[in-house]
Amino acid sequence: MANINVTVWNEYRHERHNEQIAKIYPEGIHRTIADFLGKDAQFVVRTAVLDDPEHGLTDDVLASTDVLIWWGHVAHSEVRDDIVEKVRQRVLDGMGIIVLHSGHGSKIFQRLLGTNTGALKWRDDGEKERLWVIDPGHPIVSGLGEYIEVPQEEMYGERFEIPAPDELVFVSWFEGGEVFRSGCCYKRGRGKLFYFRPGHEAFPTYHQPEIQQVIANAVAWAAPIQGAKTSYGRVSPLEYVQPV
């Protein structure tokens, strides 16, 4: 099996400025995700953060990334538009992308989906979340049970302003009564996109084994495949065409 090159991107602001969050993710959310993915021999993992030159997403990095994982929250506006466009084009060309939690409001998610994806209900009271698997045959849920229970999480509630997913994998229920489409798959050009809802920075969600399993499964699902070659523009006919 060929290696899958993964870049884990994180704005990396909460962990540096909030002592409580730093205790949960002392080296950043990106490092926690990279560490558990790195235990799987098929993944070659690196990290990038907002304050790196070019946000760590240089042309060389993007060209050699099979799957990009994106976590952002308070600094969406600081991400350069030209880099967002480079990421979008790479997805259209075949790179997979996994958008986590509050990345729903990121520029790249909005560009790829074309709607006001930042519009939803929320409440950060640390409620129990139950993510129900509603597509048990999907590769992203391989190895899971009927649901994942997260002891404490931020609530997101419908309506969530996204286009109808090509495939809906998880629906969440929260203690306060809300529900949410929490595992959404899309195809954009030759690339695949997975939005996965859990992951509020104030809770240890990314240390939970079932959440780690979903992300690892999603990376394998989103990795590019060697599909058919395509061409565009004016072409010569395959058969003889009688000139008009």
PDB file of C-alpha atoms in Angstrom:
ATOM      1  CA  MET A   1       0.000   0.000   0.000  1.00  0.00           C
ATOM      2  CA  ALA A   2       1.383   3.416  -0.977  1.00  0.00           C
ATOM      3  CA  ASN A   3       2.005   5.972   1.744  1.00  0.00           C
ATOM      4  CA  ILE A   4      -0.505   8.812   2.181  1.00  0.00           C
ATOM      5  CA  ASN A   5       1.121  12.206   2.753  1.00  0.00           C
ATOM      6  CA  VAL A   6      -0.899  14.163   5.335  1.00  0.00           C
ATOM      7  CA  THR A   7      -0.522  17.814   6.335  1.00  0.00           C
ATOM      8  CA  VAL A   8      -2.260  18.808   9.580  1.00  0.00           C
ATOM      9  CA  TRP A   9      -2.981  22.558   9.588  1.00  0.00           C
ATOM     10  CA  ASN A  10      -3.958  24.492  12.703  1.00  0.00           C
ATOM     11  CA  GLU A  11      -4.210  28.216  13.379  1.00  0.00           C
ATOM     12  CA  TYR A  12      -2.537  27.450  16.768  1.00  0.00           C
ATOM     13  CA  ARG A  13      -3.786  30.425  18.754  1.00  0.00           C
ATOM     14  CA  HIS A  14      -5.907  29.052  21.625  1.00  0.00           C
ATOM     15  CA  GLU A  15      -3.181  26.691  22.830  1.00  0.00           C
ATOM     16  CA  ARG A  16      -0.621  29.501  23.098  1.00  0.00           C
ATOM     17  CA  HIS A  17      -2.864  32.045  24.803  1.00  0.00           C
ATOM     18  CA  ASN A  18      -5.108  30.001  27.132  1.00  0.00           C
ATOM     19  CA  GLU A  19      -3.574  28.027  30.003  1.00  0.00           C
ATOM     20  CA  GLN A  20      -6.507  25.612  30.307  1.00  0.00           C
ATOM     21  CA  ILE A  21      -6.375  24.711  26.615  1.00  0.00           C
ATOM     22  CA  ALA A  22      -2.578  24.421  26.702  1.00  0.00           C
ATOM     23  CA  LYS A  23      -2.920  21.726  29.381  1.00  0.00           C
ATOM     24  CA  ILE A  24      -5.162  19.692  27.072  1.00  0.00           C
ATOM     25  CA  TYR A  25      -3.059  20.239  23.952  1.00  0.00           C
ATOM     26  CA  PRO A  26       0.410  21.276  25.204  1.00  0.00           C
ATOM     27  CA  GLU A  27       1.969  21.135  21.731  1.00  0.00           C
ATOM     28  CA  GLY A  28      -1.157  22.220  19.888  1.00  0.00           C
ATOM     29  CA  ILE A  29      -4.149  20.429  18.401  1.00  0.00           C
ATOM     30  CA  HIS A  30      -2.144  19.861  15.220  1.00  0.00           C
ATOM     31  CA  ARG A  31       0.554  17.954  17.091  1.00  0.00           C
ATOM     32  CA  THR A  32      -1.992  15.753  18.887  1.00  0.00           C
ATOM     33  CA  ILE A  33      -3.616  14.805  15.571  1.00  0.00           C
ATOM     34  CA  ALA A  34      -0.262  14.294  13.868  1.00  0.00           C
ATOM     35  CA  ASP A  35       0.943  12.052  16.705  1.00  0.00           C
ATOM     36  CA  PHE A  36      -1.963   9.606  16.580  1.00  0.00           C
ATOM     37  CA  LEU A  37      -1.985   9.511  12.776  1.00  0.00           C
ATOM     38  CA  GLY A  38       1.751   8.893  12.798  1.00  0.00           C
ATOM     39  CA  LYS A  39       1.202   5.591  14.598  1.00  0.00           C
ATOM     40  CA  ASP A  40      -0.272   4.222  11.357  1.00  0.00           C
ATOM     41  CA  ALA A  41       2.516   3.183   8.997  1.00  0.00           C
ATOM     42  CA  GLN A  42       0.551   4.189   5.896  1.00  0.00           C
ATOM     43  CA  PHE A  43       0.537   7.880   6.895  1.00  0.00           C
ATOM     44  CA  VAL A  44       3.467  10.265   6.470  1.00  0.00           C
ATOM     45  CA  VAL A  45       2.476  13.272   8.569  1.00  0.00           C
ATOM     46  CA  ARG A  46       3.699  16.840   8.873  1.00  0.00           C
ATOM     47  CA  THR A  47       2.188  19.954  10.445  1.00  0.00           C
ATOM     48  CA  ALA A  48       1.704  23.591   9.477  1.00  0.00           C
ATOM     49  CA  VAL A  49       0.332  26.575  11.401  1.00  0.00           C
ATOM     50  CA  LEU A  50      -1.052  29.987  10.587  1.00  0.00           C
ATOM     51  CA  ASP A  51       2.031  31.946  11.633  1.00  0.00           C
ATOM     52  CA  ASP A  52       4.438  29.920   9.502  1.00  0.00           C
ATOM     53  CA  PRO A  53       5.640  31.657   6.317  1.00  0.00           C
ATOM     54  CA  GLU A  54       2.796  31.315   3.781  1.00  0.00           C
ATOM     55  CA  HIS A  55       0.842  29.673   6.653  1.00  0.00           C
ATOM     56  CA  GLY A  56       3.058  26.629   6.108  1.00  0.00           C
ATOM     57  CA  LEU A  57       1.219  25.905   2.864  1.00  0.00           C
ATOM     58  CA  THR A  58       3.865  26.641   0.269  1.00  0.00           C
ATOM     59  CA  ASP A  59       3.522  25.417  -3.295  1.00  0.00           C
ATOM     60  CA  ASP A  60       5.903  22.545  -2.525  1.00  0.00           C
ATOM     61  CA  VAL A  61       3.966  21.510   0.587  1.00  0.00           C
ATOM     62  CA  LEU A  62       0.614  21.565  -1.199  1.00  0.00           C
ATOM     63  CA  ALA A  63       1.982  19.730  -4.234  1.00  0.00           C
ATOM     64  CA  SER A  64       3.208  16.898  -1.998  1.00  0.00           C
ATOM     65  CA  THR A  65       0.102  16.697   0.226  1.00  0.00           C
ATOM     66  CA  ASP A  66      -2.429  13.943  -0.429  1.00  0.00           C
ATOM     67  CA  VAL A  67      -4.791  14.943   2.391  1.00  0.00           C
ATOM     68  CA  LEU A  68      -4.971  18.259   4.243  1.00  0.00           C
ATOM     69  CA  ILE A  69      -6.571  18.444   7.709  1.00  0.00           C
ATOM     70  CA  TRP A  70      -7.822  21.925   8.705  1.00  0.00           C
ATOM     71  CA  TRP A  71      -8.568  23.294  12.200  1.00  0.00           C
ATOM     72  CA  GLY A  72      -9.334  26.987  12.648  1.00  0.00           C
ATOM     73  CA  HIS A  73     -11.527  29.193  14.814  1.00  0.00           C
ATOM     74  CA  VAL A  74     -10.597  32.732  15.911  1.00  0.00           C
ATOM     75  CA  ALA A  75      -8.314  33.684  13.028  1.00  0.00           C
ATOM     76  CA  HIS A  76     -10.222  32.730   9.879  1.00  0.00           C
ATOM     77  CA  SER A  77      -9.863  36.296   8.574  1.00  0.00           C
ATOM     78  CA  GLU A  78      -6.067  36.161   8.855  1.00  0.00           C
ATOM     79  CA  VAL A  79      -5.736  33.368   6.293  1.00  0.00           C
ATOM     80  CA  ARG A  80      -4.529  34.886   3.031  1.00  0.00           C
ATOM     81  CA  ASP A  81      -6.992  34.723   0.152  1.00  0.00           C
ATOM     82  CA  ASP A  82      -4.318  33.724  -2.369  1.00  0.00           C
ATOM     83  CA  ILE A  83      -3.349  30.716  -0.248  1.00  0.00           C
ATOM     84  CA  VAL A  84      -6.999  29.736   0.176  1.00  0.00           C
ATOM     85  CA  GLU A  85      -7.317  29.775  -3.601  1.00  0.00           C
ATOM     86  CA  LYS A  86      -4.226  27.564  -3.970  1.00  0.00           C
ATOM     87  CA  VAL A  87      -5.723  25.077  -1.509  1.00  0.00           C
ATOM     88  CA  ARG A  88      -9.064  25.143  -3.351  1.00  0.00           C
ATOM     89  CA  GLN A  89      -7.357  24.451  -6.667  1.00  0.00           C
ATOM     90  CA  ARG A  90      -5.398  21.551  -5.177  1.00  0.00           C
ATOM     91  CA  VAL A  91      -8.655  20.028  -3.936  1.00  0.00           C
ATOM     92  CA  LEU A  92     -10.179  20.383  -7.405  1.00  0.00           C
ATOM     93  CA  ASP A  93      -7.064  18.674  -8.770  1.00  0.00           C
ATOM     94  CA  GLY A  94      -7.453  15.726  -6.387  1.00  0.00           C
ATOM     95  CA  MET A  95      -6.106  16.538  -2.916  1.00  0.00           C
ATOM     96  CA  GLY A  96      -8.392  15.421  -0.097  1.00  0.00           C
ATOM     97  CA  ILE A  97      -9.377  17.831   2.675  1.00  0.00           C
ATOM     98  CA  ILE A  98     -10.826  17.206   6.142  1.00  0.00           C
ATOM     99  CA  VAL A  99     -12.343  20.242   7.863  1.00  0.00           C
ATOM    100  CA  LEU A 100     -12.711  19.899  11.631  1.00  0.00           C
ATOM    101  CA  HIS A 101     -15.114  21.521  14.094  1.00  0.00           C
ATOM    102  CA  SER A 102     -15.015  25.336  13.926  1.00  0.00           C
ATOM    103  CA  GLY A 103     -13.324  25.102  10.554  1.00  0.00           C
ATOM    104  CA  HIS A 104     -16.924  25.291   9.355  1.00  0.00           C
ATOM    105  CA  GLY A 105     -16.399  29.071   9.309  1.00  0.00           C
ATOM    106  CA  SER A 106     -13.088  28.956   7.435  1.00  0.00           C
ATOM    107  CA  LYS A 107     -12.560  30.623   4.093  1.00  0.00           C
ATOM    108  CA  ILE A 108     -11.599  27.342   2.428  1.00  0.00           C
ATOM    109  CA  PHE A 109     -14.789  25.573   3.573  1.00  0.00           C
ATOM    110  CA  GLN A 110     -16.942  28.458   2.376  1.00  0.00           C
ATOM    111  CA  ARG A 111     -15.116  28.596  -0.975  1.00  0.00           C
ATOM    112  CA  LEU A 112     -15.504  24.890  -1.601  1.00  0.00           C
ATOM    113  CA  LEU A 113     -19.179  24.733  -0.602  1.00  0.00           C
ATOM    114  CA  GLY A 114     -20.305  28.130  -1.865  1.00  0.00           C
ATOM    115  CA  THR A 115     -22.629  28.971   1.053  1.00  0.00           C
ATOM    116  CA  ASN A 116     -22.495  30.825   4.363  1.00  0.00           C
ATOM    117  CA  THR A 117     -21.135  27.805   6.215  1.00  0.00           C
ATOM    118  CA  GLY A 118     -20.504  29.851   9.355  1.00  0.00           C
ATOM    119  CA  ALA A 119     -24.260  30.039  10.030  1.00  0.00           C
ATOM    120  CA  LEU A 120     -25.429  27.613  12.740  1.00  0.00           C
ATOM    121  CA  LYS A 121     -26.569  27.495  16.384  1.00  0.00           C
ATOM    122  CA  TRP A 122     -23.965  26.968  19.114  1.00  0.00           C
ATOM    123  CA  ARG A 123     -23.558  26.711  22.887  1.00  0.00           C
ATOM    124  CA  ASP A 124     -20.281  25.907  24.677  1.00  0.00           C
ATOM    125  CA  ASP A 125     -21.646  24.459  27.946  1.00  0.00           C
ATOM    126  CA  GLY A 126     -19.830  21.127  27.799  1.00  0.00           C
ATOM    127  CA  GLU A 127     -22.818  18.943  26.968  1.00  0.00           C
ATOM    128  CA  LYS A 128     -22.744  15.263  26.150  1.00  0.00           C
ATOM    129  CA  GLU A 129     -22.733  14.619  22.405  1.00  0.00           C
ATOM    130  CA  ARG A 130     -23.840  11.389  20.797  1.00  0.00           C
ATOM    131  CA  LEU A 131     -22.766  10.955  17.169  1.00  0.00           C
ATOM    132  CA  TRP A 132     -25.026   8.401  15.505  1.00  0.00           C
ATOM    133  CA  VAL A 133     -23.661   6.426  12.564  1.00  0.00           C
ATOM    134  CA  ILE A 134     -26.306   6.658   9.846  1.00  0.00           C
ATOM    135  CA  ASP A 135     -24.283   5.134   7.004  1.00  0.00           C
ATOM    136  CA  PRO A 136     -22.871   1.938   8.550  1.00  0.00           C
ATOM    137  CA  GLY A 137     -21.364   0.755   5.261  1.00  0.00           C
ATOM    138  CA  HIS A 138     -19.239   3.863   4.762  1.00  0.00           C
ATOM    139  CA  PRO A 139     -15.441   3.440   5.046  1.00  0.00           C
ATOM    140  CA  ILE A 140     -15.188   6.428   7.417  1.00  0.00           C
ATOM    141  CA  VAL A 141     -17.067   4.473  10.123  1.00  0.00           C
ATOM    142  CA  SER A 142     -15.032   1.278   9.798  1.00  0.00           C
ATOM    143  CA  GLY A 143     -14.403  -0.259  13.207  1.00  0.00           C
ATOM    144  CA  LEU A 144     -17.016   1.812  15.059  1.00  0.00           C
ATOM    145  CA  GLY A 145     -20.190   0.880  16.874  1.00  0.00           C
ATOM    146  CA  GLU A 146     -23.645   2.385  16.339  1.00  0.00           C
ATOM    147  CA  TYR A 147     -22.640   5.687  17.910  1.00  0.00           C
ATOM    148  CA  ILE A 148     -19.795   7.620  19.509  1.00  0.00           C
ATOM    149  CA  GLU A 149     -20.432   9.278  22.860  1.00  0.00           C
ATOM    150  CA  VAL A 150     -18.359  12.349  23.689  1.00  0.00           C
ATOM    151  CA  PRO A 151     -18.673  13.246  27.405  1.00  0.00           C
ATOM    152  CA  GLN A 152     -18.273  17.017  26.980  1.00  0.00           C
ATOM    153  CA  GLU A 153     -18.473  19.082  23.815  1.00  0.00           C
ATOM    154  CA  GLU A 154     -19.607  22.373  22.362  1.00  0.00           C
ATOM    155  CA  MET A 155     -23.083  22.146  20.867  1.00  0.00           C
ATOM    156  CA  TYR A 156     -23.695  22.939  17.211  1.00  0.00           C
ATOM    157  CA  GLY A 157     -27.334  22.922  16.109  1.00  0.00           C
ATOM    158  CA  GLU A 158     -29.337  23.074  12.900  1.00  0.00           C
ATOM    159  CA  ARG A 159     -29.988  24.846  10.689  1.00  0.00           C
ATOM    160  CA  PHE A 160     -26.435  24.493   9.329  1.00  0.00           C
ATOM    161  CA  GLU A 161     -26.073  26.489   6.114  1.00  0.00           C
ATOM    162  CA  ILE A 162     -24.386  23.891   3.933  1.00  0.00           C
ATOM    163  CA  PRO A 163     -25.446  22.259   0.674  1.00  0.00           C
ATOM    164  CA  ALA A 164     -26.953  18.799   1.075  1.00  0.00           C
ATOM    165  CA  PRO A 165     -23.978  16.439   1.526  1.00  0.00           C
ATOM    166  CA  ASP A 166     -23.222  13.879  -1.157  1.00  0.00           C
ATOM    167  CA  GLU A 167     -23.039  11.389   1.728  1.00  0.00           C
ATOM    168  CA  LEU A 168     -24.135  11.963   5.326  1.00  0.00           C
ATOM    169  CA  VAL A 169     -22.216   9.745   7.739  1.00  0.00           C
ATOM    170  CA  PHE A 170     -22.992  11.094  11.250  1.00  0.00           C
ATOM    171  CA  VAL A 171     -25.852  12.962  12.883  1.00  0.00           C
ATOM    172  CA  SER A 172     -25.276  14.351  16.391  1.00  0.00           C
ATOM    173  CA  TRP A 173     -27.658  14.654  19.326  1.00  0.00           C
ATOM    174  CA  PHE A 174     -26.885  16.922  22.289  1.00  0.00           C
ATOM    175  CA  GLU A 175     -28.178  16.996  25.867  1.00  0.00           C
ATOM    176  CA  GLY A 176     -29.913  20.293  25.205  1.00  0.00           C
ATOM    177  CA  GLY A 177     -32.032  18.621  22.523  1.00  0.00           C
ATOM    178  CA  GLU A 178     -30.416  19.890  19.339  1.00  0.00           C
ATOM    179  CA  VAL A 179     -29.311  17.746  16.409  1.00  0.00           C
ATOM    180  CA  PHE A 180     -26.645  18.441  13.794  1.00  0.00           C
ATOM    181  CA  ARG A 181     -25.255  16.984  10.563  1.00  0.00           C
ATOM    182  CA  SER A 182     -21.804  16.139  11.926  1.00  0.00           C
ATOM    183  CA  GLY A 183     -20.152  13.988   9.271  1.00  0.00           C
ATOM    184  CA  CYS A 184     -20.596  15.329   5.748  1.00  0.00           C
ATOM    185  CA  CYS A 185     -18.892  14.091   2.577  1.00  0.00           C
ATOM    186  CA  TYR A 186     -18.553  16.022  -0.666  1.00  0.00           C
ATOM    187  CA  LYS A 187     -16.764  15.671  -3.964  1.00  0.00           C
ATOM    188  CA  ARG A 188     -15.264  18.787  -5.484  1.00  0.00           C
ATOM    189  CA  GLY A 189     -13.581  18.291  -8.838  1.00  0.00           C
ATOM    190  CA  ARG A 190     -11.289  15.288  -8.413  1.00  0.00           C
ATOM    191  CA  GLY A 191     -10.985  15.861  -4.658  1.00  0.00           C
ATOM    192  CA  LYS A 192     -12.942  14.666  -1.639  1.00  0.00           C
ATOM    193  CA  LEU A 193     -14.005  16.766   1.364  1.00  0.00           C
ATOM    194  CA  PHE A 194     -15.102  15.502   4.786  1.00  0.00           C
ATOM    195  CA  TYR A 195     -16.483  17.817   7.464  1.00  0.00           C
ATOM    196  CA  PHE A 196     -16.315  16.341  10.990  1.00  0.00           C
ATOM    197  CA  ARG A 197     -17.959  18.345  13.776  1.00  0.00           C
ATOM    198  CA  PRO A 198     -16.407  17.372  17.160  1.00  0.00           C
ATOM    199  CA  GLY A 199     -13.256  19.074  18.437  1.00  0.00           C
ATOM    200  CA  HIS A 200     -13.853  22.147  20.603  1.00  0.00           C
ATOM    201  CA  GLU A 201     -10.479  23.319  21.882  1.00  0.00           C
ATOM    202  CA  ALA A 202     -11.527  23.396  25.576  1.00  0.00           C
ATOM    203  CA  PHE A 203     -12.309  19.659  25.701  1.00  0.00           C
ATOM    204  CA  PRO A 204      -9.982  16.642  25.139  1.00  0.00           C
ATOM    205  CA  THR A 205     -11.999  15.359  22.175  1.00  0.00           C
ATOM    206  CA  TYR A 206      -8.994  14.574  19.958  1.00  0.00           C
ATOM    207  CA  HIS A 207      -7.588  12.290  22.669  1.00  0.00           C
ATOM    208  CA  GLN A 208     -10.673  10.027  22.405  1.00  0.00           C
ATOM    209  CA  PRO A 209      -9.873   6.795  20.500  1.00  0.00           C
ATOM    210  CA  GLU A 210     -13.150   6.691  18.516  1.00  0.00           C
ATOM    211  CA  ILE A 211     -12.628  10.265  17.298  1.00  0.00           C
ATOM    212  CA  GLN A 212      -9.082   9.394  16.300  1.00  0.00           C
ATOM    213  CA  GLN A 213     -10.400   6.361  14.407  1.00  0.00           C
ATOM    214  CA  VAL A 214     -12.830   8.511  12.418  1.00  0.00           C
ATOM    215  CA  ILE A 215     -10.093  10.954  11.418  1.00  0.00           C
ATOM    216  CA  ALA A 216      -7.729   8.155  10.385  1.00  0.00           C
ATOM    217  CA  ASN A 217     -10.501   6.477   8.377  1.00  0.00           C
ATOM    218  CA  ALA A 218     -11.353   9.814   6.757  1.00  0.00           C
ATOM    219  CA  VAL A 219      -7.752  10.372   5.694  1.00  0.00           C
ATOM    220  CA  ALA A 220      -7.699   6.985   3.951  1.00  0.00           C
ATOM    221  CA  TRP A 221     -11.070   7.749   2.310  1.00  0.00           C
ATOM    222  CA  ALA A 222     -10.056  11.225   1.133  1.00  0.00           C
ATOM    223  CA  ALA A 223      -6.702  10.210  -0.336  1.00  0.00           C
ATOM    224  CA  PRO A 224      -6.431  10.693  -4.106  1.00  0.00           C
ATOM    225  CA  ILE A 225      -6.994   7.753  -6.400  1.00  0.00           C
ATOM    226  CA  GLN A 226      -5.459   7.135  -9.793  1.00  0.00           C
ATOM    227  CA  GLY A 227      -8.582   7.899 -11.803  1.00  0.00           C
ATOM    228  CA  ALA A 228      -9.193   8.259 -15.504  1.00  0.00           C
ATOM    229  CA  LYS A 229      -7.297  10.956 -17.361  1.00  0.00           C
ATOM    230  CA  THR A 230      -9.367  13.849 -18.634  1.00  0.00           C
ATOM    231  CA  SER A 231      -8.854  16.617 -21.173  1.00  0.00           C
ATOM    232  CA  TYR A 232     -10.477  19.995 -21.748  1.00  0.00           C
ATOM    233  CA  GLY A 233     -10.877  22.554 -24.509  1.00  0.00           C
ATOM    234  CA  ARG A 234     -11.094  22.020 -28.252  1.00  0.00           C
ATOM    235  CA  VAL A 235     -10.124  18.508 -29.320  1.00  0.00           C
ATOM    236  CA  SER A 236      -9.918  16.582 -32.560  1.00  0.00           C
ATOM    237  CA  PRO A 237     -12.806  14.151 -33.200  1.00  0.00           C
ATOM    238  CA  LEU A 238     -12.284  10.489 -32.347  1.00  0.00           C
ATOM    239  CA  GLU A 239     -14.209   9.504 -35.476  1.00  0.00           C
ATOM    240  CA  TYR A 240     -14.386  11.165 -38.903  1.00  0.00           C
ATOM    241  CA  VAL A 241     -16.798  14.088 -38.918  1.00  0.00           C
ATOM    242  CA  GLN A 242     -18.179  15.293 -42.237  1.00  0.00           C
ATOM    243  CA  PRO A 243     -17.317  19.019 -42.496  1.00  0.00           C
ATOM    244  CA  VAL A 244     -20.337  21.304 -42.841  1.00  0.00           C
TER     245      VAL A 244
END
